[in-house]
XYZ file of N, CA and C in Angstrom:
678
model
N 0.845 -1.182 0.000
C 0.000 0.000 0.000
C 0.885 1.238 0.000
N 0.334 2.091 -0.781
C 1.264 3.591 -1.119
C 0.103 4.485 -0.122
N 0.831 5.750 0.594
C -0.050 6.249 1.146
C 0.815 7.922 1.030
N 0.080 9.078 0.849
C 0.952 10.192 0.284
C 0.756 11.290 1.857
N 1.833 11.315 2.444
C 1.739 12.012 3.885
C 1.856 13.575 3.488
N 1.686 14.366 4.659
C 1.437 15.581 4.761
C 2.779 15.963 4.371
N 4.094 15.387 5.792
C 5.363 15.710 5.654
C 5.922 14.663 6.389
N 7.457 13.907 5.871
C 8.439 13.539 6.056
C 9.622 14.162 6.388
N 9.618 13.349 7.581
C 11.577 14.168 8.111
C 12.258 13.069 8.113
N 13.828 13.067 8.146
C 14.697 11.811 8.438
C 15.948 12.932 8.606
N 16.078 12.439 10.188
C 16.869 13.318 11.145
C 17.907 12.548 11.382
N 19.180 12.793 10.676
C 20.642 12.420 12.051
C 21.228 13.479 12.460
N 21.069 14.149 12.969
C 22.220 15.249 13.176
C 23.119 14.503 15.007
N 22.350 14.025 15.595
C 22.545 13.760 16.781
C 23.956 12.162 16.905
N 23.548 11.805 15.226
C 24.389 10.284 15.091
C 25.897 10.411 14.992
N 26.394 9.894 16.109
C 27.641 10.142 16.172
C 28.561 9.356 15.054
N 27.795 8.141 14.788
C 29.040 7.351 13.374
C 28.484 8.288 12.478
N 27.774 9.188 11.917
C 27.743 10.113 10.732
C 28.521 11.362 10.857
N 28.549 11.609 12.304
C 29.422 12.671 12.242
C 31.396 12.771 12.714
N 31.440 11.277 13.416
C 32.584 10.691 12.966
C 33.361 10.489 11.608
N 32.335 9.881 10.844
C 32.463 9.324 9.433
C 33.076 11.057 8.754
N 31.904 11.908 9.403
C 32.567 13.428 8.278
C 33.863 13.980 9.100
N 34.106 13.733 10.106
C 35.593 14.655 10.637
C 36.490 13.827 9.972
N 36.539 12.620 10.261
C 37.733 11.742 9.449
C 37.868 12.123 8.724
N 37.034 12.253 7.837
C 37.563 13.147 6.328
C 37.655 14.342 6.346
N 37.189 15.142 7.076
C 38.111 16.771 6.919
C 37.074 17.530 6.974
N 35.990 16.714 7.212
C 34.659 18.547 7.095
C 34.762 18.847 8.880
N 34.188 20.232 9.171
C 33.995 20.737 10.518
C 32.283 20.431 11.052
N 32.561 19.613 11.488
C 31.211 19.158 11.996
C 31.439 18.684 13.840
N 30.365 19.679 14.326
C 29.093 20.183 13.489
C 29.814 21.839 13.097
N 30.658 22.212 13.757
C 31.009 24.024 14.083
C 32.121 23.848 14.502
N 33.228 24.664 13.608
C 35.115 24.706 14.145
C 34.892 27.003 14.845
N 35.374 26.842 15.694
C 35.191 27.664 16.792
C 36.217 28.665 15.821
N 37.438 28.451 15.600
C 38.342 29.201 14.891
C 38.337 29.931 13.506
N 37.547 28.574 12.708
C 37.405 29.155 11.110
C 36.005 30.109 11.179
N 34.879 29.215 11.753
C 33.755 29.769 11.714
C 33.118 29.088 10.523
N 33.719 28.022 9.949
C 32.997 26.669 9.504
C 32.010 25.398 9.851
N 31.283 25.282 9.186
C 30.437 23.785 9.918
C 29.613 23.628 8.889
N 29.673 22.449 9.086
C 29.336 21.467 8.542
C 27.687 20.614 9.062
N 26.752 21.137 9.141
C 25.122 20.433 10.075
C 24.936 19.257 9.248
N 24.855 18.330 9.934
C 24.297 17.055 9.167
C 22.630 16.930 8.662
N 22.381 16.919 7.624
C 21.263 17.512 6.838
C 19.986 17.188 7.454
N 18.915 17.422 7.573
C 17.274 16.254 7.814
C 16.676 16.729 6.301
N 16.685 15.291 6.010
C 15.412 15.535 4.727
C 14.441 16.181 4.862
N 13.795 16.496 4.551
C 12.083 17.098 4.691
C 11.882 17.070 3.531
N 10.246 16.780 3.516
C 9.373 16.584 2.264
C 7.900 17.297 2.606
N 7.649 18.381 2.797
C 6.395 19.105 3.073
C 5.421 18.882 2.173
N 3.869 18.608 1.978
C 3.260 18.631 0.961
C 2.744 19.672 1.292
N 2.534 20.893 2.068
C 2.360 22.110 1.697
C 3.431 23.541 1.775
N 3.291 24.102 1.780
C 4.301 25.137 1.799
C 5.096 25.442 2.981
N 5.985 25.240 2.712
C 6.977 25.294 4.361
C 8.038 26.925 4.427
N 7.581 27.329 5.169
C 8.680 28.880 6.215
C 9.421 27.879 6.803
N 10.619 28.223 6.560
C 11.873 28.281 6.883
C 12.785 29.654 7.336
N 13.562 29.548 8.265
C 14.439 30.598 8.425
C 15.568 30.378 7.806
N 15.809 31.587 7.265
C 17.167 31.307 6.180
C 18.459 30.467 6.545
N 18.985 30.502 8.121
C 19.784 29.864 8.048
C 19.571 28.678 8.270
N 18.438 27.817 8.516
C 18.515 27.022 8.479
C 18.171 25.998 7.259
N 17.964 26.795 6.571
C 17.981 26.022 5.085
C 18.961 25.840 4.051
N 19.160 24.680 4.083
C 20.681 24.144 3.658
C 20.646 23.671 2.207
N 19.585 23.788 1.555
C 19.470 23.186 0.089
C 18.097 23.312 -0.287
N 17.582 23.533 -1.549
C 16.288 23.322 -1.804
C 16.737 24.002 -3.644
N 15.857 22.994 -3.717
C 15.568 23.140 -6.016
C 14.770 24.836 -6.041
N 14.095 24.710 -5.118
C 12.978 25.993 -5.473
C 12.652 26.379 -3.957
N 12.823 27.703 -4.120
C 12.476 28.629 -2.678
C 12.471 30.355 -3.374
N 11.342 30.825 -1.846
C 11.503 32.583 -2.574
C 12.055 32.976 -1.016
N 12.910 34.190 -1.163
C 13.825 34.426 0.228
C 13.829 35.703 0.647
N 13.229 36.421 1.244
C 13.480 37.797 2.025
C 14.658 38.038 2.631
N 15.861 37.317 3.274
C 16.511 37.792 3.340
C 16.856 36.976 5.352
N 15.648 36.974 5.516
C 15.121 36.368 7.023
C 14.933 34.955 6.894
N 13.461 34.853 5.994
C 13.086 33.863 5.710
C 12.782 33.115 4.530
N 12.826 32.083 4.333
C 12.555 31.601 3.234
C 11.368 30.742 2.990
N 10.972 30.175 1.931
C 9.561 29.430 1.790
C 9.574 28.527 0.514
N 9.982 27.718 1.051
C 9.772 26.500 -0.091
C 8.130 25.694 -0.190
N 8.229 25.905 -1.748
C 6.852 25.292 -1.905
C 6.770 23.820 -1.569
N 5.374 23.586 -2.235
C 4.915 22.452 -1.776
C 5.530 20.880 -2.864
N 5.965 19.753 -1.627
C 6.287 18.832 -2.108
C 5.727 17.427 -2.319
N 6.163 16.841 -2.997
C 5.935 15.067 -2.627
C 6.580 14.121 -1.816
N 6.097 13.248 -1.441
C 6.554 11.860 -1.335
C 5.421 10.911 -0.715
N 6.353 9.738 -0.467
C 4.933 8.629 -0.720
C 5.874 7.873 1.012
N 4.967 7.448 0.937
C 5.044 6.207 2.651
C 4.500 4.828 2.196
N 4.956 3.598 1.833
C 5.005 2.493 1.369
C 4.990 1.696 2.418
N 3.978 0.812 2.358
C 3.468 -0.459 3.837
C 3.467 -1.968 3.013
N 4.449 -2.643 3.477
C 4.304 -3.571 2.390
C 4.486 -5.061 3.779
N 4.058 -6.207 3.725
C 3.687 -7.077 5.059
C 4.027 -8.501 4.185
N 5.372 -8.499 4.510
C 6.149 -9.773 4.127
C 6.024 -11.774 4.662
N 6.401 -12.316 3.887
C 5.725 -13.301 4.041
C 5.817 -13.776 5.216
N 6.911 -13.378 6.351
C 7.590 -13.743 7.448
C 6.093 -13.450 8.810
N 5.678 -12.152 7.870
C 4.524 -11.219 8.860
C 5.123 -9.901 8.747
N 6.495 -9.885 8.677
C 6.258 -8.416 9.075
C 5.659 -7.046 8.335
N 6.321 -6.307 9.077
C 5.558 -5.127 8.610
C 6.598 -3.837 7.969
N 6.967 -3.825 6.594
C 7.627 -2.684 6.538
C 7.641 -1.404 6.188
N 7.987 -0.354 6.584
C 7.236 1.034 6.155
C 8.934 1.799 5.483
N 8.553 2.113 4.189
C 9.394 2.704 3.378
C 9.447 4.349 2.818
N 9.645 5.489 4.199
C 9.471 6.470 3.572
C 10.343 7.190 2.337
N 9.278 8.021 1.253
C 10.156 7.988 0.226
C 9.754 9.496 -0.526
N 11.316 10.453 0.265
C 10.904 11.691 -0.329
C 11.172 11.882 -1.600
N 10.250 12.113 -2.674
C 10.391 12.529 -4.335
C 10.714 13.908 -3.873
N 10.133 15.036 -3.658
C 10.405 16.469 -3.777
C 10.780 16.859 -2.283
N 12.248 16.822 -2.229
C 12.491 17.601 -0.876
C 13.411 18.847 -0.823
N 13.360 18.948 0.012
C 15.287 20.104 0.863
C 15.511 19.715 2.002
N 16.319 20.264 2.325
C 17.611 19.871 3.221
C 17.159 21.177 4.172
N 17.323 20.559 5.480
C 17.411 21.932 6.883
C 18.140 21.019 8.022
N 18.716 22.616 8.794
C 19.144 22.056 10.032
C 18.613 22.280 10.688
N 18.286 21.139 11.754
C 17.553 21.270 13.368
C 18.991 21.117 14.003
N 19.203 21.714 15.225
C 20.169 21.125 16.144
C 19.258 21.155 17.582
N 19.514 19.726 17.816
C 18.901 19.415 18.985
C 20.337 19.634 20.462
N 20.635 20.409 20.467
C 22.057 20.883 20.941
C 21.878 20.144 22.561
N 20.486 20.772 23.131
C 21.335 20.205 24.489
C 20.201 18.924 24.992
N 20.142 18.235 23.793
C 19.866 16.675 24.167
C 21.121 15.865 23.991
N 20.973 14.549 24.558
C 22.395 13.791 24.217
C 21.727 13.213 23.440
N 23.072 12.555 22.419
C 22.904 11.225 21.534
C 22.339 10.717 21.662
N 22.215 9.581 23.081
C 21.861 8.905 23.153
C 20.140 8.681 22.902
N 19.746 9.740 23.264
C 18.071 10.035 22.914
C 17.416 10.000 21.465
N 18.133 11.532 20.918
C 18.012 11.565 19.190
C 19.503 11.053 19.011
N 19.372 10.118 18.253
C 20.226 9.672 18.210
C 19.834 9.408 16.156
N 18.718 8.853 15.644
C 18.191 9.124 14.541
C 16.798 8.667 14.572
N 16.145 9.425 13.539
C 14.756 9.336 13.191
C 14.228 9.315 12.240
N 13.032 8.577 11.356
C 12.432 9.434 10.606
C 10.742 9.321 11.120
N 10.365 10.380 10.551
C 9.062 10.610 10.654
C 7.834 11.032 9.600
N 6.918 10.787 10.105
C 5.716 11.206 8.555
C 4.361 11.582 9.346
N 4.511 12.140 9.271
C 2.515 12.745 9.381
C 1.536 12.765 7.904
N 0.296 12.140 8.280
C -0.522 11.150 7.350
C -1.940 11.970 7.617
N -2.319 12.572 6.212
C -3.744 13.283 6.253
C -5.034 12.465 7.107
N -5.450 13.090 7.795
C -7.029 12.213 8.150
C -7.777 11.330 7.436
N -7.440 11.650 5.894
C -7.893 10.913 4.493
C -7.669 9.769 4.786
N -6.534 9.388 4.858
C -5.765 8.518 4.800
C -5.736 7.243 5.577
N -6.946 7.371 7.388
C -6.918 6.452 8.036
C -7.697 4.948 7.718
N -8.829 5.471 7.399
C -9.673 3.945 6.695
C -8.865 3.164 5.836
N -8.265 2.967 5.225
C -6.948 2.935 4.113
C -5.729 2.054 5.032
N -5.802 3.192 6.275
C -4.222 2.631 6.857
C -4.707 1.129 8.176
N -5.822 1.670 8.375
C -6.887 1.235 9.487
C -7.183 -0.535 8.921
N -7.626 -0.686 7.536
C -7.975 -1.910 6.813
C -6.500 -2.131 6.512
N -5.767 -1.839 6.290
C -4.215 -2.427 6.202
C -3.749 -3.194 7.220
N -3.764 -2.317 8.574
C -3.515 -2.489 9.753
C -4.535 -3.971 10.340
N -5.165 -3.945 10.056
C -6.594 -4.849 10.515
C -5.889 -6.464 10.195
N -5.911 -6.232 8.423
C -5.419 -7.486 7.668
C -4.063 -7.781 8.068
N -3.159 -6.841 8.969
C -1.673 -7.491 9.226
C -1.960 -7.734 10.598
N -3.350 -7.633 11.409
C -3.055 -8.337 12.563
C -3.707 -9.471 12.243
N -4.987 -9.446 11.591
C -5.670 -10.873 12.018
C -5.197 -11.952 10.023
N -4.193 -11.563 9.732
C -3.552 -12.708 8.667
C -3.025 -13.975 9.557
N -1.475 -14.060 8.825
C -0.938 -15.070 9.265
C -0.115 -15.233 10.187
N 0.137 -13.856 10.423
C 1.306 -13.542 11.445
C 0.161 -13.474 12.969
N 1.471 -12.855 13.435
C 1.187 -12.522 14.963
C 0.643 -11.427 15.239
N 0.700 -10.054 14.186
C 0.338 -8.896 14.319
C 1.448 -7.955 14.947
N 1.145 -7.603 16.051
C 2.416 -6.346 16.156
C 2.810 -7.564 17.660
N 4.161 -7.446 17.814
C 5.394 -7.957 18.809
C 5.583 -7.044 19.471
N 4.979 -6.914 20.935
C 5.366 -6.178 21.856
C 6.676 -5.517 22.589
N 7.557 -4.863 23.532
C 8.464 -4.782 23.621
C 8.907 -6.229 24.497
N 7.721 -6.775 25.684
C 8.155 -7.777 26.361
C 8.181 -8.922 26.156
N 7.603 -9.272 24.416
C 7.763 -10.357 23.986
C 8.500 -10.403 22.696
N 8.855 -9.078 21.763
C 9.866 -9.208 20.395
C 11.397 -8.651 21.324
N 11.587 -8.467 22.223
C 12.648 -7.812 22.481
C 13.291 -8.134 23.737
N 12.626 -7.970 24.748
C 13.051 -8.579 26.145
C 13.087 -7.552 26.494
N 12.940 -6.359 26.453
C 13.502 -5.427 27.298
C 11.933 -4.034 26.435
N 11.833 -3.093 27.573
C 11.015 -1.522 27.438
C 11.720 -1.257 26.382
N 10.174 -0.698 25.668
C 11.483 1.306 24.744
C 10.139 1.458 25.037
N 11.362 2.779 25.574
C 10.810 4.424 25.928
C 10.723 4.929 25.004
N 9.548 6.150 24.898
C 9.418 6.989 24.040
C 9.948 8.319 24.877
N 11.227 8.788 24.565
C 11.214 9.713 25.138
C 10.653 11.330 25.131
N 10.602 12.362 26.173
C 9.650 13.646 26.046
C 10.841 14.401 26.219
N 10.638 15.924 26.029
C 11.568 16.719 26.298
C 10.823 17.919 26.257
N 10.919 19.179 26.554
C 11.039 20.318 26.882
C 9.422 20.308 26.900
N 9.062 19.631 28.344
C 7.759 19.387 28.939
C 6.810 18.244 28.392
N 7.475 18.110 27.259
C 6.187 16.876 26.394
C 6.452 15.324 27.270
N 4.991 14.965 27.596
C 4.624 13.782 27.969
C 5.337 12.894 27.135
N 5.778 11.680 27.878
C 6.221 10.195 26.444
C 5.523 9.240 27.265
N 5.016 8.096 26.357
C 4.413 6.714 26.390
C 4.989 5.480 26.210
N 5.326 4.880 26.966
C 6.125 3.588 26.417
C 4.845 2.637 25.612
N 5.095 2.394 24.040
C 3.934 2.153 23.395
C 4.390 0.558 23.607
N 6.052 -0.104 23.637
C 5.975 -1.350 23.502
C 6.062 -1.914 22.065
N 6.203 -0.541 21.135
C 5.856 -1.576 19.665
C 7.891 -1.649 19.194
N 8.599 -2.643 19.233
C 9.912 -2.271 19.194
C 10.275 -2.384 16.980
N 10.976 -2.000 16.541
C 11.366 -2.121 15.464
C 12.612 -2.940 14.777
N 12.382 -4.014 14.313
C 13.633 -4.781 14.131
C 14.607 -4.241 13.294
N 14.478 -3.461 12.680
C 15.099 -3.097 11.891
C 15.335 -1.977 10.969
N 16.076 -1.193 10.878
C 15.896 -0.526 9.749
C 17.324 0.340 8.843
N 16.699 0.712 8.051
C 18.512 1.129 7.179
C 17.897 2.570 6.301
N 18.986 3.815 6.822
C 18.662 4.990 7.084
C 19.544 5.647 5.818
N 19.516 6.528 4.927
C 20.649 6.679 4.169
C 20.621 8.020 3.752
N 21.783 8.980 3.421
C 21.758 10.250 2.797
C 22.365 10.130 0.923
N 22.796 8.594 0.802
C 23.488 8.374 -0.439
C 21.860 8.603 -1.616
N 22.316 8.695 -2.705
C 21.268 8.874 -3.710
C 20.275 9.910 -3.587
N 20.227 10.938 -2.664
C 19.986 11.532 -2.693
C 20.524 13.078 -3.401
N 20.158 13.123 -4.257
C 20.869 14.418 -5.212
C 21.204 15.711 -4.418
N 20.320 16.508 -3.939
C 20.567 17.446 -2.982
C 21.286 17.285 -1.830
N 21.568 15.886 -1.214
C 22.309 15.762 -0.363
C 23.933 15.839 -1.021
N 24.102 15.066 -1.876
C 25.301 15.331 -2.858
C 25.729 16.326 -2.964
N 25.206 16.824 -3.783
C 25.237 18.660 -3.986
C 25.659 19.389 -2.819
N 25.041 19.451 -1.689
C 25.734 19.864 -0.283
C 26.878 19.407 0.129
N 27.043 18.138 -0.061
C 28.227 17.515 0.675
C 29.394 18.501 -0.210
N 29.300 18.394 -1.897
C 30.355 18.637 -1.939
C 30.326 19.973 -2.378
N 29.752 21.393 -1.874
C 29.936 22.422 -1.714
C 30.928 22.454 -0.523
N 30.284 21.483 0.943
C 30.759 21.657 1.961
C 32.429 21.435 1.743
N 32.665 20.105 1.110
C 33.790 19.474 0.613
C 35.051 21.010 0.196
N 34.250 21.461 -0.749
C 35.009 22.821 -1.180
C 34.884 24.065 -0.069
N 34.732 24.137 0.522
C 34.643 24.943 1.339
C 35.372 24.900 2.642
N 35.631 23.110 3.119
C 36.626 22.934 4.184
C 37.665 21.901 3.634
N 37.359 22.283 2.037
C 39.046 22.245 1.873
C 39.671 20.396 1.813
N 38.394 19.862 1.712
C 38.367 18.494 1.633
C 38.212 17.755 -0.145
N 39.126 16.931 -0.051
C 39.588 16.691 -1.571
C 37.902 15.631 -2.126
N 37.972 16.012 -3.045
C 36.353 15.999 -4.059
C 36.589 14.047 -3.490
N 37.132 13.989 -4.432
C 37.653 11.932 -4.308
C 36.952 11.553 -2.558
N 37.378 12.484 -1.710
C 36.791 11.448 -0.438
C 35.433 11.303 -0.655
N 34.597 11.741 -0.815
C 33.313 12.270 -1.119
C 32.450 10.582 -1.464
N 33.242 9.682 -1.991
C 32.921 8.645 -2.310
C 33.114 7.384 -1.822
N 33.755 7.965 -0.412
C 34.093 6.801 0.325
C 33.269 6.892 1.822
N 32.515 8.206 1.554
C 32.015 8.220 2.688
C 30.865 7.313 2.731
N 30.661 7.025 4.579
C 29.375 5.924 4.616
C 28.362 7.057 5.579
N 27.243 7.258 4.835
C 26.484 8.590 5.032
C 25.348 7.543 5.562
N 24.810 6.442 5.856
C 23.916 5.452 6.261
C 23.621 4.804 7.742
N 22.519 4.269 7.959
C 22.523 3.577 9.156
C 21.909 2.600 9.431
N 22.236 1.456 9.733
C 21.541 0.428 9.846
C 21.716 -0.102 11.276
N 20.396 -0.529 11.837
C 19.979 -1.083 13.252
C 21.250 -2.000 13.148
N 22.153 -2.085 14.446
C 22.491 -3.139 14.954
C 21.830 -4.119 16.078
N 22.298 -5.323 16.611
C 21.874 -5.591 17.190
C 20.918 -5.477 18.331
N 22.364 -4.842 19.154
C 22.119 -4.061 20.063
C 21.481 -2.717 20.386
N 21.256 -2.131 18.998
C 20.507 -1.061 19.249
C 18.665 -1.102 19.504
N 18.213 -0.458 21.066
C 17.081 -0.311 20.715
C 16.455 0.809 19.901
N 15.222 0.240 19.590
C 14.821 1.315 18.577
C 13.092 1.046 18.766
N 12.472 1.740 18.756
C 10.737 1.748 18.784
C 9.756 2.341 17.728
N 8.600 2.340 17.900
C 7.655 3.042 16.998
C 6.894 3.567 17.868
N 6.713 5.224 17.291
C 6.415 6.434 17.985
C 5.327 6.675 17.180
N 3.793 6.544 18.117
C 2.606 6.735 17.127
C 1.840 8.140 17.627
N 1.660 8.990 17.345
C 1.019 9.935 17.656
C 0.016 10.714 16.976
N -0.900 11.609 17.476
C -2.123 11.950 16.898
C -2.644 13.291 17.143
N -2.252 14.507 16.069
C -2.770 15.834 16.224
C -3.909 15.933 16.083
């Protein structure tokens, strides 16, 4: 099932092997105190309506109009893909067609919290649709959704911050693989940045800009409802 969300984010700025991966090679990430260089590790966004932005935090975009303050990129695509494999599971494939690039810095959280994300908010349209999807992947062949105390052995927290309530929902995620490669606009940034701190074009291709669940990492599903 294809389902077309409001807006998509996919956040690392907080991931320390992505921002390892860029000092090794020579960019200033996130901020060199001396040059007055940096390097923000990008979040996709995919708005399907018109998104304000503040200028500096907009790091790339095909099309925007700019005052000088702020900026405003129009409205985009992408799609959210639910596809329920023969095993049972359940996989969700967000997939921005029309995006840009911004920085959030979540500065005085640790890693360990945001550590990476992505996210999608899904029109009201859209629930009967997601609702009969949802229905047929619990009562098929599988088990339906694997709790935290029985797919995992152990809680995930949903964590809150700057007053927001969190829920431990229990739904844990086996898996998933996170990437900035193939993305054109991400390219394009990297190697402005590349020229700019002075980092030779060639590394550019050895970098590993991706993330995939390890073992040991927990990881959950964060369901929420405006």
């Amino acid at each position: 099932m294809e389902l077309e969300p409001l807006r998509i984010q996919v956040f690392f700025p907080a991931s320390l092997e992505i921002q390892e991966e860029l000092l090794k090679a020579g960019f200033k990430v996130p901020y060199d105190r001396e040059s007055g260089k940096k390097t923000p590790i990008p979040v996709v966004v995919s708005s399907r309506g018109e998104r304000r932005v503040r200028r500096g935090r907009l790091l790339k975009a095909r099309d925007f109009e700019d005052d000088g303050k702020f900026s405003v990129v129009p409205g985009e695509r992408s799609s959210l893909e639910l596809e329920l494999t023969e095993r049972g599971f359940l996989v969700l494939r967000p997939r921005p067609k029309e995006y840009h690039l911004e920085e959030l810095g979540f500065v005085s959280v640790p890693p360990r919290v945001w550590g990476t994300w992505a996210s999608f908010s899904l029109p009201f349209s859209a629930y009967e649709r997601l609702l009969d999807f949802l229905t047929e992947f619990r009562n098929g062949e599988g088990n339906g959704f694997y709790t935290a105390s029985r797919g995992s052995g152990g809680r995930i927290e949903v964590y809150a911050y700057k007053g927001r309530r969190g829920k431990d929902l229990g739904i844990p995620v086996f898996g998933y693989s996170l990437g900035l490669h193939g993305l054109t606009l991400a390219e394009e940034y990297f190697m402005e940045k590349a020229e700019e701190n002075g980092v030779p074009e060639e590394r550019l291709g050895y970098l590993k800009l991706g993330l995939k669940k390890r073992r040991e990492t927990r990881a959950g599903l964060k369901v929420g409802i405006v």
